[in-house]
Coordinates of C-alpha atoms in Angstrom, one line a residue:
M1 CA 14.8 -23.0 9.5
P2 CA 11.5 -22.6 11.4
T3 CA 8.4 -24.1 9.7
A4 CA 5.1 -22.4 10.3
E5 CA 2.2 -24.7 10.9
P6 CA -1.6 -23.8 10.4
G7 CA -2.8 -21.9 13.4
A8 CA 0.7 -21.2 14.7
T9 CA 0.9 -18.2 17.0
A10 CA 4.0 -16.6 15.4
A11 CA 3.0 -14.6 12.4
L12 CA 3.6 -11.3 10.6
V13 CA 0.2 -9.7 10.0
L14 CA 0.0 -7.0 7.3
V15 CA -2.9 -4.7 8.4
A16 CA -4.3 -2.2 5.9
T17 CA -5.2 1.1 7.6
P18 CA -7.3 4.1 6.4
I19 CA -6.0 6.4 3.7
G20 CA -7.9 9.3 5.0
N21 CA -11.2 8.4 6.6
L22 CA -10.7 6.7 10.0
G23 CA -14.1 5.1 9.6
D24 CA -12.5 2.7 7.1
L25 CA -10.6 0.8 9.7
S26 CA -12.2 -2.6 9.7
P27 CA -13.3 -4.6 12.7
R28 CA -10.9 -7.4 11.7
A29 CA -8.1 -4.7 11.5
V30 CA -8.9 -3.6 15.0
E31 CA -8.9 -7.1 16.3
A32 CA -5.4 -7.9 14.6
L33 CA -3.9 -4.8 16.2
A34 CA -5.4 -5.5 19.6
T35 CA -4.1 -9.1 19.7
A36 CA -0.6 -8.5 18.2
D37 CA 2.3 -8.7 20.7
V38 CA 4.1 -5.9 18.8
I39 CA 3.1 -3.4 16.2
A40 CA 5.6 -2.4 13.6
C41 CA 4.7 1.0 12.3
E42 CA 6.0 3.8 10.0
D43 CA 5.5 6.7 12.5
M44 CA 4.8 6.2 16.1
R45 CA 3.0 9.4 16.7
H46 CA 0.7 8.9 13.7
S47 CA 0.1 5.2 14.7
R48 CA -0.7 6.0 18.4
R49 CA -3.5 8.4 17.1
L50 CA -5.0 5.5 15.0
L51 CA -4.7 3.1 17.9
T52 CA -6.4 5.5 20.3
H53 CA -9.3 6.0 17.8
A54 CA -9.6 2.3 17.5
G55 CA -9.6 1.9 21.3
V56 CA -6.6 -0.3 21.2
N57 CA -4.2 -0.1 24.1
A58 CA -0.7 1.1 23.2
H59 CA 1.3 -2.2 22.6
R60 CA 5.0 -2.2 22.2
L61 CA 5.6 -0.2 19.0
I62 CA 8.7 -0.4 16.8
T63 CA 9.4 1.6 13.7
V64 CA 9.8 0.2 10.2
H65 CA 10.3 2.9 7.7
D66 CA 12.1 3.6 4.4
H67 CA 15.4 4.4 6.2
N68 CA 15.6 1.4 8.6
E69 CA 13.6 -1.3 7.0
A70 CA 16.5 -3.5 6.1
D71 CA 17.9 -3.3 9.6
Q72 CA 14.6 -3.9 11.2
V73 CA 14.1 -7.2 9.4
R74 CA 16.4 -8.7 12.0
T75 CA 14.2 -7.4 14.8
V76 CA 11.1 -8.8 13.4
L77 CA 12.7 -12.2 12.7
S78 CA 13.8 -12.2 16.3
L79 CA 10.3 -11.5 17.6
L80 CA 8.8 -14.3 15.4
E81 CA 11.5 -16.7 16.7
R82 CA 10.2 -16.1 20.2
G83 CA 6.6 -16.9 19.1
K84 CA 5.3 -13.4 18.9
R85 CA 2.7 -12.0 16.6
V86 CA 3.8 -8.8 14.8
A87 CA 1.4 -6.5 13.1
L88 CA 2.8 -4.3 10.4
I89 CA 1.2 -1.1 9.5
T90 CA 2.1 2.0 7.5
D91 CA 0.8 5.6 7.8
A92 CA -1.9 5.0 5.3
G93 CA -3.1 2.1 3.1
T94 CA -1.7 -1.3 2.5
P95 CA 1.8 -2.0 3.6
G96 CA 4.3 -2.7 0.9
I97 CA 2.5 -0.7 -1.7
S98 CA 4.9 2.4 -2.2
D99 CA 5.4 2.1 1.5
P100 CA 7.7 0.0 3.8
G101 CA 6.9 -3.7 4.1
Q102 CA 8.1 -5.6 1.0
R103 CA 11.5 -6.4 2.4
V104 CA 10.1 -7.6 5.7
V105 CA 7.6 -9.8 4.1
A106 CA 10.1 -11.3 1.7
S107 CA 12.6 -12.0 4.6
V108 CA 9.9 -13.4 6.9
A109 CA 8.5 -15.7 4.2
A110 CA 11.9 -16.9 3.3
A111 CA 12.6 -17.7 6.9
G112 CA 9.4 -20.0 6.9
F113 CA 7.2 -17.9 9.2
L114 CA 3.6 -17.4 8.7
V115 CA 2.5 -14.2 6.9
E116 CA -1.1 -13.1 7.0
V117 CA -3.0 -10.1 5.6
V118 CA -5.9 -8.1 6.8
P119 CA -6.9 -6.4 3.5
G120 CA -8.5 -3.0 3.3
P121 CA -7.9 0.6 2.0
S122 CA -5.6 1.0 -1.0
A123 CA -5.2 4.3 -2.8
V124 CA -4.3 2.5 -6.1
I125 CA -7.5 0.5 -6.2
A126 CA -9.7 3.3 -5.0
A127 CA -8.4 5.7 -7.6
L128 CA -8.5 3.0 -10.4
V129 CA -12.2 2.1 -9.8
I130 CA -13.3 5.7 -9.3
S131 CA -11.6 6.9 -12.5
G132 CA -14.0 5.2 -14.9
L133 CA -11.1 4.1 -17.1
P134 CA -10.7 0.3 -18.0
T135 CA -9.8 -1.9 -15.0
H136 CA -9.4 -5.3 -16.6
R137 CA -5.7 -4.7 -17.0
F138 CA -3.6 -2.0 -15.4
T139 CA -0.1 -1.3 -14.3
F140 CA 1.0 0.6 -11.2
E141 CA 4.1 2.8 -11.4
G142 CA 4.2 4.2 -7.9
F143 CA 6.3 7.4 -7.6
L144 CA 8.4 8.0 -10.7
P145 CA 12.1 8.7 -10.1
R146 CA 12.7 12.3 -9.7
K147 CA 15.3 12.6 -12.4
G148 CA 17.8 10.7 -14.6
S149 CA 17.7 8.0 -17.2
E150 CA 15.4 5.7 -15.1
R151 CA 12.7 8.5 -15.1
T152 CA 13.1 8.8 -18.8
R153 CA 12.8 5.1 -19.3
R154 CA 9.7 4.8 -17.0
L155 CA 8.0 7.6 -18.8
A156 CA 8.7 5.9 -22.1
T157 CA 7.1 2.7 -20.9
I158 CA 4.1 4.6 -19.7
G159 CA 3.8 6.3 -23.2
E160 CA 3.6 2.9 -24.8
A161 CA 1.4 1.1 -22.3
G162 CA -1.6 -0.7 -23.7
C163 CA -3.5 -0.6 -20.4
T164 CA -4.5 1.8 -17.7
T165 CA -1.6 3.2 -15.7
V166 CA -1.7 4.4 -12.0
L167 CA 0.9 6.7 -10.5
Y168 CA 1.3 8.5 -7.2
E169 CA 2.6 12.1 -7.0
A170 CA 3.2 14.7 -4.4
P171 CA 1.5 18.1 -4.9
H172 CA 4.8 20.1 -5.4
R173 CA 5.9 17.8 -8.2
L174 CA 2.5 17.3 -10.0
A175 CA 2.9 20.0 -12.6
R176 CA 6.3 18.7 -13.6
T177 CA 5.1 15.1 -13.9
L178 CA 2.1 15.9 -15.9
N179 CA 4.1 18.1 -18.4
D180 CA 6.5 15.1 -18.8
L181 CA 3.7 12.7 -19.2
M182 CA 2.3 15.0 -21.9
E183 CA 5.5 15.1 -23.7
T184 CA 5.8 11.3 -23.7
C185 CA 2.2 10.3 -24.0
G186 CA 0.8 13.1 -26.2
P187 CA -1.8 15.8 -25.1
L188 CA -4.9 13.8 -25.7
R189 CA -4.3 10.8 -23.4
Q190 CA -7.2 10.3 -21.0
T191 CA -6.3 11.5 -17.5
V192 CA -8.0 11.3 -14.1
L193 CA -6.5 13.2 -11.2
V194 CA -7.7 12.0 -7.8
R195 CA -6.6 13.8 -4.6
E196 CA -7.4 13.6 -0.9
L197 CA -9.1 10.1 -1.4
T198 CA -11.8 9.4 1.3
K199 CA -11.1 12.8 3.0
L200 CA -13.4 15.8 3.4
H201 CA -12.0 17.5 0.2
E202 CA -11.8 14.5 -2.0
E203 CA -11.7 15.6 -5.7
V204 CA -11.8 13.7 -9.0
W205 CA -10.8 15.6 -12.0
R206 CA -11.2 14.1 -15.6
G207 CA -9.8 15.3 -19.0
S208 CA -7.0 15.0 -21.3
L209 CA -3.3 15.4 -20.4
Q210 CA -3.2 18.8 -22.0
S211 CA -6.3 19.9 -19.9
A212 CA -4.7 18.5 -16.8
V213 CA -1.6 20.6 -17.3
E214 CA -3.8 23.6 -17.9
H215 CA -5.8 22.7 -14.8
V216 CA -2.9 22.5 -12.3
A217 CA -1.4 25.7 -13.7
T218 CA -4.5 27.6 -12.5
V219 CA -5.5 25.6 -9.4
A220 CA -2.7 25.1 -6.7
P221 CA -2.3 21.4 -6.1
R222 CA -2.9 20.3 -2.5
G223 CA -2.8 17.0 -0.9
E224 CA -1.5 13.7 -2.2
Y225 CA -2.4 12.8 -5.8
V226 CA -3.1 9.6 -7.7
I227 CA -2.8 10.0 -11.4
V228 CA -4.7 7.5 -13.6
L229 CA -3.9 7.4 -17.3
G230 CA -5.9 5.7 -20.1
S231 CA -4.0 3.4 -22.4
A232 CA -2.0 4.4 -25.5
S233 CA -3.8 4.3 -28.7
P234 CA -3.1 1.3 -30.8
R235 CA -0.2 2.0 -33.2
G236 CA -1.3 2.2 -36.8
P237 CA -1.4 4.7 -39.7
V238 CA -1.5 8.3 -38.4
D239 CA -3.8 10.5 -40.6
D240 CA -3.2 14.1 -41.1
S241 CA -6.2 15.1 -38.9
A242 CA -4.6 13.4 -35.8
I243 CA -1.3 15.2 -36.5
T244 CA -3.2 18.5 -37.0
D245 CA -5.1 18.0 -33.8
A246 CA -1.9 17.4 -31.8
L247 CA -0.3 20.4 -33.3
N248 CA -3.2 22.7 -32.5
A249 CA -3.2 21.4 -28.9
R250 CA 0.4 22.1 -28.4
L251 CA 0.3 25.5 -30.2
G252 CA -2.7 26.5 -28.1
A253 CA -0.8 25.6 -25.0
G254 CA 1.8 28.3 -26.1
E255 CA 4.6 26.1 -27.5
S256 CA 6.7 27.5 -30.4
R257 CA 6.0 26.0 -33.8
K258 CA 9.4 24.5 -33.9
T259 CA 8.9 22.9 -30.5
A260 CA 5.4 21.7 -31.4
V261 CA 6.6 20.1 -34.7
A262 CA 9.4 18.2 -32.8
D263 CA 7.1 17.0 -30.0
V264 CA 4.3 15.8 -32.2
A265 CA 6.7 13.9 -34.4
S266 CA 8.1 12.2 -31.4
S267 CA 4.9 11.5 -29.7
L268 CA 3.1 10.1 -32.9
S269 CA 6.2 8.4 -34.3
V270 CA 5.8 10.2 -37.7
P271 CA 8.5 11.9 -39.8
K272 CA 9.2 15.5 -38.7
R273 CA 9.0 16.7 -42.3
R274 CA 5.4 15.5 -42.6
V275 CA 4.5 17.3 -39.3
Y276 CA 6.4 20.4 -40.5
D277 CA 4.5 20.5 -43.8
L278 CA 1.2 20.3 -41.9
A279 CA 2.3 23.1 -39.5
T280 CA 3.1 25.2 -42.6
R281 CA -0.4 24.7 -43.9
L282 CA -1.9 25.7 -40.5
R283 CA 0.2 28.9 -40.7
S284 CA -1.1 29.7 -44.1
V285 CA -4.7 29.2 -43.1
D286 CA -4.1 31.5 -40.2

């Protein structure tokens, strides 16, 4: 097994690239790309535009994307064995974060080669710090599974999370995901929607999950989104006013009384009969 020495030429260099604004490409990133023997990229056309902007001559490019990463590990290892420096980039942000790269890094490190990083843009961190929600502890869920038991399990974990949660979502799936989150987390969970980070139409929206659902129902989602959720409220005795507020939020959103009762009982972990009695009182007041 080859053993990397400090200052060795052969290395895999992870290079963070802009998530929108090309001005965020750092001088060190440009240097790393210019001095690499090979650049492994997610999409050649996209990467050539970035290299042209940076004034970097087109090196030998190879592709490493979701569908070929496992196979391309052998190519990267072969290049390193020949003493080459390989820069790894993705279409945006830091490689390996909901992007290709993790398998390559694991294999290269296991083979004893040097792995370096040129840090920079990351949508996770950018959205987290701009959200205004607590940052001392957070969890990153990436993209949720689109369906099935794994999606249900991940949603349940988010519902109980005692820290800030960050997720990615595509615009055409945003409404469904927000509705699922509301079902699991309750309508009052603090929510920040961040879209088009660092781009011309960057937007940060803040409110409750219920309000977020209403917002995307009236404003067509465009661009990639980062969803940042506040932590779950500490479990403790749930008073009648909290149940009534949750009922009013769901009824106001157009849910039937039967559905609202079931959902509130589930989200607040209280007996359905108790919620039903409070819903009956609300009806009598109406």
